[in-house]
DNA sequence: AAGTGGATCAACCGCCATAAG
DNA sequence: ACTTATGGCGGTTGATCCACT
């Protein structure tokens, strides 16, 4: 004889919760805690099953839930952890304080997945889509683009390798567990892969995080302060000196995983003959139709006179269909990528644009998102020190969670 | 004003590992 | 040892909103 049923399956309400139901649930949990979800509905006077109550509480009513727009940093964390963990939403949510796995999952499916697709990256594998290469028209474009894609591929190799090592380690531990005696502790569920570690050891994914972290402790140059920190920025970057992730399988020459390198996001640009110039730093330049710049964001962006064919789906167009209104950070990112892929090249032999902008202007309300420097370049400005702290925090969280189950 | 389609997200469904009887 | 409920998780659905025609 097993357990008794948690609740009657008939006569229970389904569908959206009413404010009265919410109040009952909140009042009960605040006074008594949820205890057994099975017993809660009847005690709280709710015609719901325990599972429905649990979901409503954990995904919506819990007081420590943060709602609203995801910050750029949260987005980066989701993308990076998704590359590392896949659709393990609860594990990803564990690294994003006050966000629920359901919310992250929804955000991924409705925003981030589409954005990566727009950038030519397969959101499932985090690999560049094969047709990205095929669509390149010029040989030089292909060559440099493929070099960038190669970084992505190597990144992915490192990730896959880490996962493979995790699986191997898991199997090894399972065998070890079988050999060990019945004195072993009851299995504790591990947040990453639902495995049961027997002896303390960090999951291999932490190798990547640690190596990543160490890359931050060794800035490549003195310009590192105004750089964007994102593996996708690597793809956007023209920096030929980008290093590739370490893989013991395929890239034995490298000893450090230098990811992600800080890079400057190039500015999309268009000249009168639709040729896209780059400066000596391999930054795309954007000549303005009107170089009179003030601090009004709308006005600034409307000076970016972009050809319609270069607009991407997510862009907000104004009425004359010849303007791209870059209000959102994902629009900025998408614009950069769209220009890079559509304008034929990474040829930096074209002279620097003479366009200058006299003052630094914050283009987005989001802190550290993007600034325009004195040369008209957009700098996605994520502070190096903040990122070091950020990844230290992630490592700390992961390590703490590991130590709790060990 | 009505219809349509896309976006969003709360909530449900179904599966799995584990706990409990 | 076996059965079955529970809790947790990821996948999916459908109601709602909103922009556009």
Coordinates of C-alpha atoms (C1' of nucleotides) in Angstrom, one line a residue:
Chain A
X1 CA 0.0 0.0 0.0
X2 CA 1.4 3.3 -1.0
X3 CA 0.6 6.8 0.0
X4 CA -3.0 8.0 0.0
X5 CA -4.0 10.3 -2.8
X6 CA -3.0 14.0 -2.3
X7 CA -6.4 15.3 -3.3
X8 CA -9.6 14.5 -5.0
X9 CA -9.1 14.9 -8.7
X10 CA -12.7 16.0 -9.3
X11 CA -14.3 19.2 -8.3
X12 CA -11.1 21.2 -8.1
X13 CA -10.9 24.6 -9.8
X14 CA -8.5 25.1 -12.6
X15 CA -7.4 28.1 -14.6
X16 CA -6.5 31.6 -13.6
X17 CA -6.3 32.5 -10.0
X18 CA -8.7 35.1 -8.6
X19 CA -7.4 37.8 -6.2
X20 CA -9.5 36.2 -3.4
X21 CA -7.8 32.9 -4.0
X22 CA -4.4 34.6 -4.0
X23 CA -5.3 36.3 -0.7
X24 CA -6.3 33.0 0.9
X25 CA -3.1 31.3 -0.2
X26 CA -0.9 34.2 0.9
X27 CA -2.6 34.6 4.3
X28 CA -2.3 30.9 5.0
X29 CA 1.3 30.5 4.0
X30 CA 2.3 33.7 5.9
X31 CA 0.8 32.3 9.0
X32 CA 1.5 28.6 8.8
X33 CA 4.0 28.2 6.0
X34 CA 3.2 25.9 3.2
X35 CA 4.2 22.7 4.9
X36 CA 2.7 19.9 2.9
X37 CA 1.2 21.1 -0.3
X38 CA -1.1 18.2 -0.3
X39 CA -2.8 19.3 2.8
X40 CA -2.7 23.0 2.2
X41 CA -5.7 23.6 -0.1
X42 CA -8.3 22.3 2.3
X43 CA -6.7 24.0 5.3
X44 CA -6.5 27.3 3.4
X45 CA -10.1 26.9 2.1
X46 CA -9.1 26.6 -1.5
X47 CA -10.7 24.5 -4.2
X48 CA -7.4 23.8 -5.8
X49 CA -5.0 20.9 -5.8
X50 CA -1.7 21.2 -3.9
X51 CA 0.3 21.3 -7.1
X52 CA -1.6 24.3 -8.4
X53 CA -1.1 26.1 -5.1
X54 CA 2.6 25.3 -5.1
X55 CA 2.9 26.6 -8.6
X56 CA 1.0 29.7 -7.9
X57 CA 3.1 30.4 -4.9
X58 CA 6.5 29.7 -6.3
X59 CA 5.9 31.4 -9.6
X60 CA 3.8 34.4 -8.7
X61 CA 2.9 35.1 -5.1
X62 CA 6.2 34.5 -3.3
X63 CA 7.2 37.8 -1.8
X64 CA 10.9 37.6 -2.9
X65 CA 10.1 37.4 -6.6
X66 CA 11.4 40.1 -8.8
X67 CA 9.2 40.9 -11.7
X68 CA 9.6 43.2 -14.8
X69 CA 12.2 43.7 -17.4
X70 CA 15.3 41.7 -17.4
X71 CA 18.5 43.7 -17.1
X72 CA 21.3 43.3 -19.6
X73 CA 23.4 41.5 -17.1
X74 CA 20.6 39.1 -16.4
X75 CA 20.2 38.4 -20.1
X76 CA 23.9 37.8 -20.4
X77 CA 23.7 35.4 -17.5
X78 CA 20.8 33.5 -19.0
X79 CA 22.5 33.2 -22.3
X80 CA 25.8 32.1 -20.9
X81 CA 24.3 29.7 -18.5
X82 CA 22.1 28.3 -21.1
X83 CA 25.1 27.6 -23.3
X84 CA 26.6 25.8 -20.3
X85 CA 23.6 24.1 -18.9
X86 CA 21.0 23.8 -21.6
X87 CA 17.3 23.9 -20.7
X88 CA 18.0 23.4 -17.0
X89 CA 15.9 26.3 -16.1
X90 CA 15.9 25.7 -12.4
X91 CA 19.7 25.6 -12.4
X92 CA 19.8 28.8 -14.4
X93 CA 17.2 30.4 -12.1
X94 CA 19.4 29.4 -9.1
X95 CA 22.0 31.9 -10.4
X96 CA 19.5 34.7 -10.9
X97 CA 18.3 35.9 -7.6
X98 CA 14.5 36.5 -7.3
X99 CA 13.8 35.2 -10.8
X100 CA 11.7 32.0 -11.2
X101 CA 12.6 29.3 -13.6
X102 CA 9.2 29.8 -15.3
X103 CA 9.9 33.4 -15.9
X104 CA 13.4 32.7 -17.3
X105 CA 12.0 30.0 -19.5
X106 CA 9.4 32.3 -20.8
X107 CA 11.9 35.0 -21.4
X108 CA 14.2 32.7 -23.2
X109 CA 11.4 31.4 -25.5
X110 CA 10.0 34.8 -26.3
X111 CA 13.0 37.1 -26.4
X112 CA 16.5 35.5 -26.2
X113 CA 15.9 32.6 -28.5
X114 CA 14.6 34.9 -31.2
X115 CA 17.5 37.3 -30.7
X116 CA 20.1 34.6 -31.1
X117 CA 18.3 33.2 -34.2
X118 CA 18.4 36.7 -35.6
X119 CA 22.1 36.8 -35.0
X120 CA 22.6 33.6 -36.9
X121 CA 23.1 31.5 -33.8
X122 CA 21.3 28.3 -33.2
X123 CA 19.7 28.9 -29.8
X124 CA 19.6 25.2 -29.1
X125 CA 23.2 24.4 -29.7
X126 CA 24.6 27.9 -29.4
X127 CA 26.5 27.2 -32.6
X128 CA 26.5 29.5 -35.6
X129 CA 24.0 28.3 -38.1
X130 CA 25.5 26.7 -41.1
X131 CA 23.7 29.0 -43.6
X132 CA 25.5 31.9 -42.0
X133 CA 28.6 30.9 -43.7
X134 CA 26.9 30.1 -46.9
X135 CA 25.3 33.5 -47.2
X136 CA 28.6 35.3 -47.1
X137 CA 29.2 36.8 -50.5
X138 CA 32.8 37.9 -50.5
X139 CA 35.8 35.8 -49.9
X140 CA 37.3 38.2 -47.3
X141 CA 34.0 38.3 -45.6
X142 CA 33.8 34.6 -45.4
X143 CA 37.3 34.3 -44.2
X144 CA 37.0 36.7 -41.3
X145 CA 33.5 35.7 -40.5
X146 CA 34.4 32.1 -40.4
X147 CA 37.2 33.0 -38.1
X148 CA 34.8 34.5 -35.7
X149 CA 32.5 31.5 -36.1
X150 CA 35.4 29.3 -35.4
X151 CA 35.7 31.0 -32.0
X152 CA 32.1 30.2 -31.4
X153 CA 32.6 26.6 -32.5
X154 CA 35.6 26.2 -30.2
X155 CA 33.6 27.7 -27.4
X156 CA 30.9 25.2 -28.0
X157 CA 33.5 22.4 -28.2
X158 CA 34.7 23.4 -24.8
X159 CA 31.2 23.4 -23.5
X160 CA 30.4 20.0 -25.0
X161 CA 33.6 18.7 -23.6
X162 CA 32.7 20.0 -20.2
X163 CA 29.3 18.3 -20.4
X164 CA 30.9 15.1 -21.6
X165 CA 33.3 15.2 -18.7
X166 CA 30.4 15.7 -16.4
X167 CA 28.7 12.7 -17.7
X168 CA 31.9 10.6 -17.5
X169 CA 32.4 11.8 -14.0
X170 CA 28.8 11.0 -13.1
X171 CA 29.2 7.5 -14.4
X172 CA 32.4 7.0 -12.6
X173 CA 30.8 8.2 -9.4
X174 CA 27.8 5.9 -9.9
X175 CA 30.1 2.9 -10.2
X176 CA 32.0 4.1 -7.2
X177 CA 28.8 4.4 -5.3
X178 CA 27.8 0.9 -6.2
X179 CA 31.1 -0.4 -4.9
X180 CA 30.7 1.6 -1.7
X181 CA 28.7 0.3 1.1
X182 CA 25.2 0.8 2.4
X183 CA 26.7 3.3 4.8
X184 CA 26.5 5.9 2.1
X185 CA 24.3 8.9 2.8
X186 CA 20.9 9.1 1.1
X187 CA 21.4 10.7 -2.3
X188 CA 21.0 14.4 -2.5
X189 CA 19.8 15.8 -5.7
X190 CA 22.4 17.9 -7.4
X191 CA 21.2 21.1 -9.0
X192 CA 23.1 20.7 -12.2
X193 CA 22.5 17.2 -13.5
X194 CA 20.6 15.4 -10.9
X195 CA 23.6 13.3 -10.1
X196 CA 24.8 12.1 -6.8
X197 CA 28.4 12.9 -6.0
X198 CA 30.1 10.8 -3.5
X199 CA 33.3 12.7 -3.0
X200 CA 33.8 16.4 -3.2
X201 CA 34.7 17.5 -6.7
X202 CA 33.6 20.5 -8.7
X203 CA 31.5 19.8 -11.7
X204 CA 33.5 20.3 -14.9
X205 CA 31.4 23.3 -15.9
X206 CA 33.1 25.1 -13.1
X207 CA 36.4 24.6 -14.9
X208 CA 35.0 26.8 -17.6
X209 CA 33.7 29.4 -15.2
X210 CA 37.0 29.4 -13.3
X211 CA 39.0 29.7 -16.5
X212 CA 36.6 32.4 -17.6
X213 CA 37.1 34.2 -14.4
X214 CA 40.8 34.0 -14.7
X215 CA 40.7 35.5 -18.1
X216 CA 39.1 38.5 -16.5
X217 CA 41.9 38.8 -14.1
X218 CA 44.3 39.3 -17.0
X219 CA 43.0 42.1 -19.1
X220 CA 44.6 42.0 -22.6
X221 CA 45.2 45.7 -22.9
X222 CA 44.8 49.0 -21.3
X223 CA 41.6 49.7 -23.2
X224 CA 39.8 46.9 -21.4
X225 CA 37.7 49.1 -19.3
X226 CA 35.2 50.0 -21.9
X227 CA 34.5 46.6 -23.3
X228 CA 31.5 44.4 -23.7
X229 CA 31.6 41.1 -21.9
X230 CA 29.7 38.5 -23.9
X231 CA 30.5 35.4 -25.9
X232 CA 28.3 36.8 -28.6
X233 CA 30.3 40.0 -28.6
X234 CA 33.1 37.8 -29.7
X235 CA 31.2 36.9 -32.8
X236 CA 30.4 40.5 -33.4
X237 CA 34.0 41.5 -32.9
X238 CA 36.6 41.9 -35.6
X239 CA 39.4 41.3 -33.3
X240 CA 41.6 38.8 -35.0
X241 CA 43.6 38.3 -31.8
X242 CA 40.7 36.7 -30.1
X243 CA 41.9 33.6 -28.4
X244 CA 39.9 30.4 -28.4
X245 CA 38.6 28.3 -25.6
X246 CA 40.8 25.7 -24.3
X247 CA 39.8 22.2 -25.2
X248 CA 41.9 19.2 -24.2
X249 CA 40.3 17.4 -27.2
X250 CA 40.9 19.8 -30.0
X251 CA 43.0 22.7 -28.9
X252 CA 45.9 21.3 -26.9
X253 CA 48.1 24.3 -27.5
X254 CA 46.2 26.6 -25.2
X255 CA 46.4 26.3 -21.5
X256 CA 44.0 29.0 -20.4
X257 CA 40.4 29.4 -21.3
X258 CA 40.3 33.1 -22.1
X259 CA 36.6 33.6 -22.4
X260 CA 34.9 35.8 -23.1
X261 CA 37.5 38.3 -24.1
X262 CA 36.5 41.9 -23.6
X263 CA 35.8 43.4 -27.0
X264 CA 34.4 46.5 -28.4
X265 CA 31.2 46.3 -30.2
X266 CA 31.7 47.9 -33.6
X267 CA 29.4 50.6 -34.8
X268 CA 27.2 49.8 -37.8
X269 CA 27.6 52.3 -40.5
X270 CA 26.6 53.3 -43.9
X271 CA 28.2 55.6 -46.4
X272 CA 26.5 57.2 -49.3
X273 CA 27.6 54.4 -51.6
X274 CA 26.5 51.8 -49.1
X275 CA 30.0 50.7 -48.3
X276 CA 30.7 50.1 -44.7
X277 CA 34.0 51.4 -43.5
X278 CA 36.0 50.3 -40.6
X279 CA 38.6 52.3 -38.7
X280 CA 42.0 51.0 -37.9
X281 CA 40.6 49.4 -34.8
X282 CA 38.3 47.4 -36.9
X283 CA 35.3 49.3 -35.6
X284 CA 32.5 50.0 -38.0
X285 CA 31.8 53.7 -38.4
X286 CA 28.5 55.3 -38.8
X287 CA 28.4 58.6 -40.7
X288 CA 25.5 60.7 -39.6
X289 CA 23.2 62.4 -42.0
X290 CA 23.2 65.2 -39.6
X291 CA 26.2 65.6 -37.4
X292 CA 24.4 68.0 -35.1
X293 CA 24.1 65.9 -32.0
X294 CA 22.4 66.8 -28.8
X295 CA 21.6 64.7 -25.8
X296 CA 18.2 63.6 -26.9
X297 CA 18.3 59.9 -27.6
X298 CA 15.6 60.0 -30.2
X299 CA 17.3 62.7 -32.1
X300 CA 20.6 60.8 -32.0
X301 CA 19.2 57.6 -33.4
X302 CA 17.2 59.3 -36.0
X303 CA 20.4 60.6 -37.4
X304 CA 21.4 57.0 -38.2
X305 CA 20.0 56.9 -41.7
X306 CA 20.0 53.2 -42.5
X307 CA 18.9 51.4 -45.7
X308 CA 15.7 49.5 -45.2
X309 CA 17.1 46.2 -46.4
X310 CA 19.5 46.3 -43.5
X311 CA 16.8 46.5 -40.9
X312 CA 16.1 43.5 -38.9
X313 CA 12.8 42.2 -37.9
X314 CA 12.9 43.4 -34.4
X315 CA 13.8 47.0 -35.2
X316 CA 11.3 49.7 -34.7
X317 CA 10.8 51.6 -37.8
X318 CA 9.4 55.0 -38.0
X319 CA 7.0 56.2 -40.6
X320 CA 9.2 56.9 -43.5
X321 CA 10.6 53.3 -43.4
X322 CA 14.0 54.6 -43.8
X323 CA 15.0 55.0 -40.2
X324 CA 15.9 52.5 -37.6
X325 CA 14.9 53.4 -34.1
X326 CA 17.3 51.7 -31.8
X327 CA 15.6 52.0 -28.4
X328 CA 16.3 48.6 -27.0
X329 CA 19.6 47.0 -26.3
X330 CA 18.7 43.9 -28.4
X331 CA 18.0 46.3 -31.3
X332 CA 21.5 47.7 -30.9
X333 CA 23.0 44.2 -30.9
X334 CA 20.9 43.0 -33.7
X335 CA 21.7 46.2 -35.7
X336 CA 25.4 45.5 -35.3
X337 CA 25.1 42.0 -36.4
X338 CA 22.8 42.7 -39.3
X339 CA 25.2 45.3 -40.6
X340 CA 28.1 43.1 -40.2
X341 CA 26.5 40.3 -42.1
X342 CA 24.8 42.4 -44.7
X343 CA 27.4 45.0 -45.6
X344 CA 29.9 42.7 -47.1
X345 CA 32.8 42.8 -45.1
X346 CA 35.4 43.2 -42.6
X347 CA 37.7 45.1 -44.8
X348 CA 39.3 47.8 -42.8
X349 CA 41.2 49.4 -45.6
X350 CA 38.6 52.1 -46.1
X351 CA 39.5 55.4 -44.4
X352 CA 38.1 56.4 -41.1
X353 CA 34.9 58.4 -41.2
X354 CA 35.4 62.0 -40.5
X355 CA 32.3 62.0 -38.4
X356 CA 32.9 63.1 -34.9
X357 CA 30.7 63.5 -32.0
X358 CA 31.8 66.0 -29.4
X359 CA 30.3 64.6 -26.3
X360 CA 29.8 61.2 -24.7
X361 CA 26.2 60.3 -24.8
X362 CA 24.5 57.5 -22.9
X363 CA 22.3 55.8 -25.5
X364 CA 20.2 53.7 -23.2
X365 CA 18.9 54.1 -19.7
X366 CA 20.3 50.7 -18.8
X367 CA 23.4 51.2 -16.8
X368 CA 26.6 50.2 -18.6
X369 CA 24.8 49.3 -21.7
X370 CA 26.0 51.6 -24.4
X371 CA 27.8 54.8 -24.8
X372 CA 28.9 56.8 -27.8
X373 CA 32.5 57.9 -27.6
X374 CA 34.1 61.0 -29.2
X375 CA 34.7 59.2 -32.5
X376 CA 31.1 58.2 -33.0
X377 CA 31.7 54.7 -31.9
X378 CA 29.2 52.9 -29.7
X379 CA 30.9 51.3 -26.8
X380 CA 29.0 48.7 -24.9
X381 CA 30.4 49.6 -21.6
X382 CA 30.5 46.8 -19.1
X383 CA 32.9 47.6 -16.4
X384 CA 35.7 45.0 -16.0
X385 CA 35.8 45.2 -12.3
X386 CA 32.0 44.7 -12.1
X387 CA 32.3 41.6 -14.2
X388 CA 35.0 40.2 -12.2
X389 CA 32.8 40.6 -9.2
X390 CA 29.9 39.3 -11.1
X391 CA 31.6 36.0 -12.0
X392 CA 33.1 35.7 -8.6
X393 CA 29.5 35.8 -7.3
X394 CA 28.4 33.2 -9.8
X395 CA 31.3 30.9 -8.8
X396 CA 30.5 31.5 -5.2
X397 CA 26.9 30.6 -5.6
X398 CA 27.7 27.5 -7.6
X399 CA 30.4 26.5 -5.1
X400 CA 28.1 27.1 -2.2
X401 CA 25.4 25.0 -3.7
X402 CA 27.9 22.3 -4.4
X403 CA 29.2 22.3 -0.9
X404 CA 25.6 22.0 0.5
X405 CA 25.0 18.8 -1.3
X406 CA 28.3 17.2 -0.8
Chain B
dA1 C1' -15.3 49.2 -35.3
dA2 C1' -14.0 44.7 -36.4
dG3 C1' -10.8 41.3 -37.7
dT4 C1' -6.3 39.3 -37.6
dG5 C1' -1.9 37.9 -36.2
dG6 C1' 2.0 38.1 -33.1
dA7 C1' 3.7 38.5 -28.4
dT8 C1' 3.5 37.5 -23.8
dC9 C1' 3.1 34.8 -19.7
dA10 C1' 0.4 32.3 -16.2
dA11 C1' -1.0 27.9 -15.7
dC12 C1' -1.4 23.2 -16.9
dC13 C1' 0.5 18.7 -18.4
dG14 C1' 3.3 14.8 -18.2
dC15 C1' 7.4 12.8 -16.8
dC16 C1' 10.9 11.5 -13.4
dA17 C1' 13.2 10.7 -9.0
dT18 C1' 12.3 10.1 -4.5
dA19 C1' 9.6 9.4 -0.3
dA20 C1' 6.3 7.1 2.2
dG21 C1' 3.4 3.4 3.3
Chain C
dA1 C1' 10.3 -5.5 -2.3
dC2 C1' 6.8 -3.3 -4.1
dT3 C1' 3.4 0.3 -5.1
dT4 C1' 1.9 4.8 -5.3
dA5 C1' 1.8 9.7 -4.0
dT6 C1' 4.6 13.8 -3.9
dG7 C1' 7.5 17.4 -5.3
dG8 C1' 10.1 19.2 -8.9
dC9 C1' 11.1 20.0 -13.4
dG10 C1' 10.8 21.2 -18.5
dG11 C1' 7.5 21.4 -22.3
dT12 C1' 3.4 23.2 -24.0
dT13 C1' -1.0 25.5 -24.2
dG14 C1' -4.4 29.0 -24.3
dA15 C1' -6.2 33.4 -22.6
dT16 C1' -5.2 38.0 -23.0
dC17 C1' -3.2 42.1 -24.8
dC18 C1' -1.8 45.0 -28.4
dA19 C1' -0.5 46.7 -32.9
dC20 C1' -1.9 46.8 -37.3
dT21 C1' -5.0 46.6 -41.3

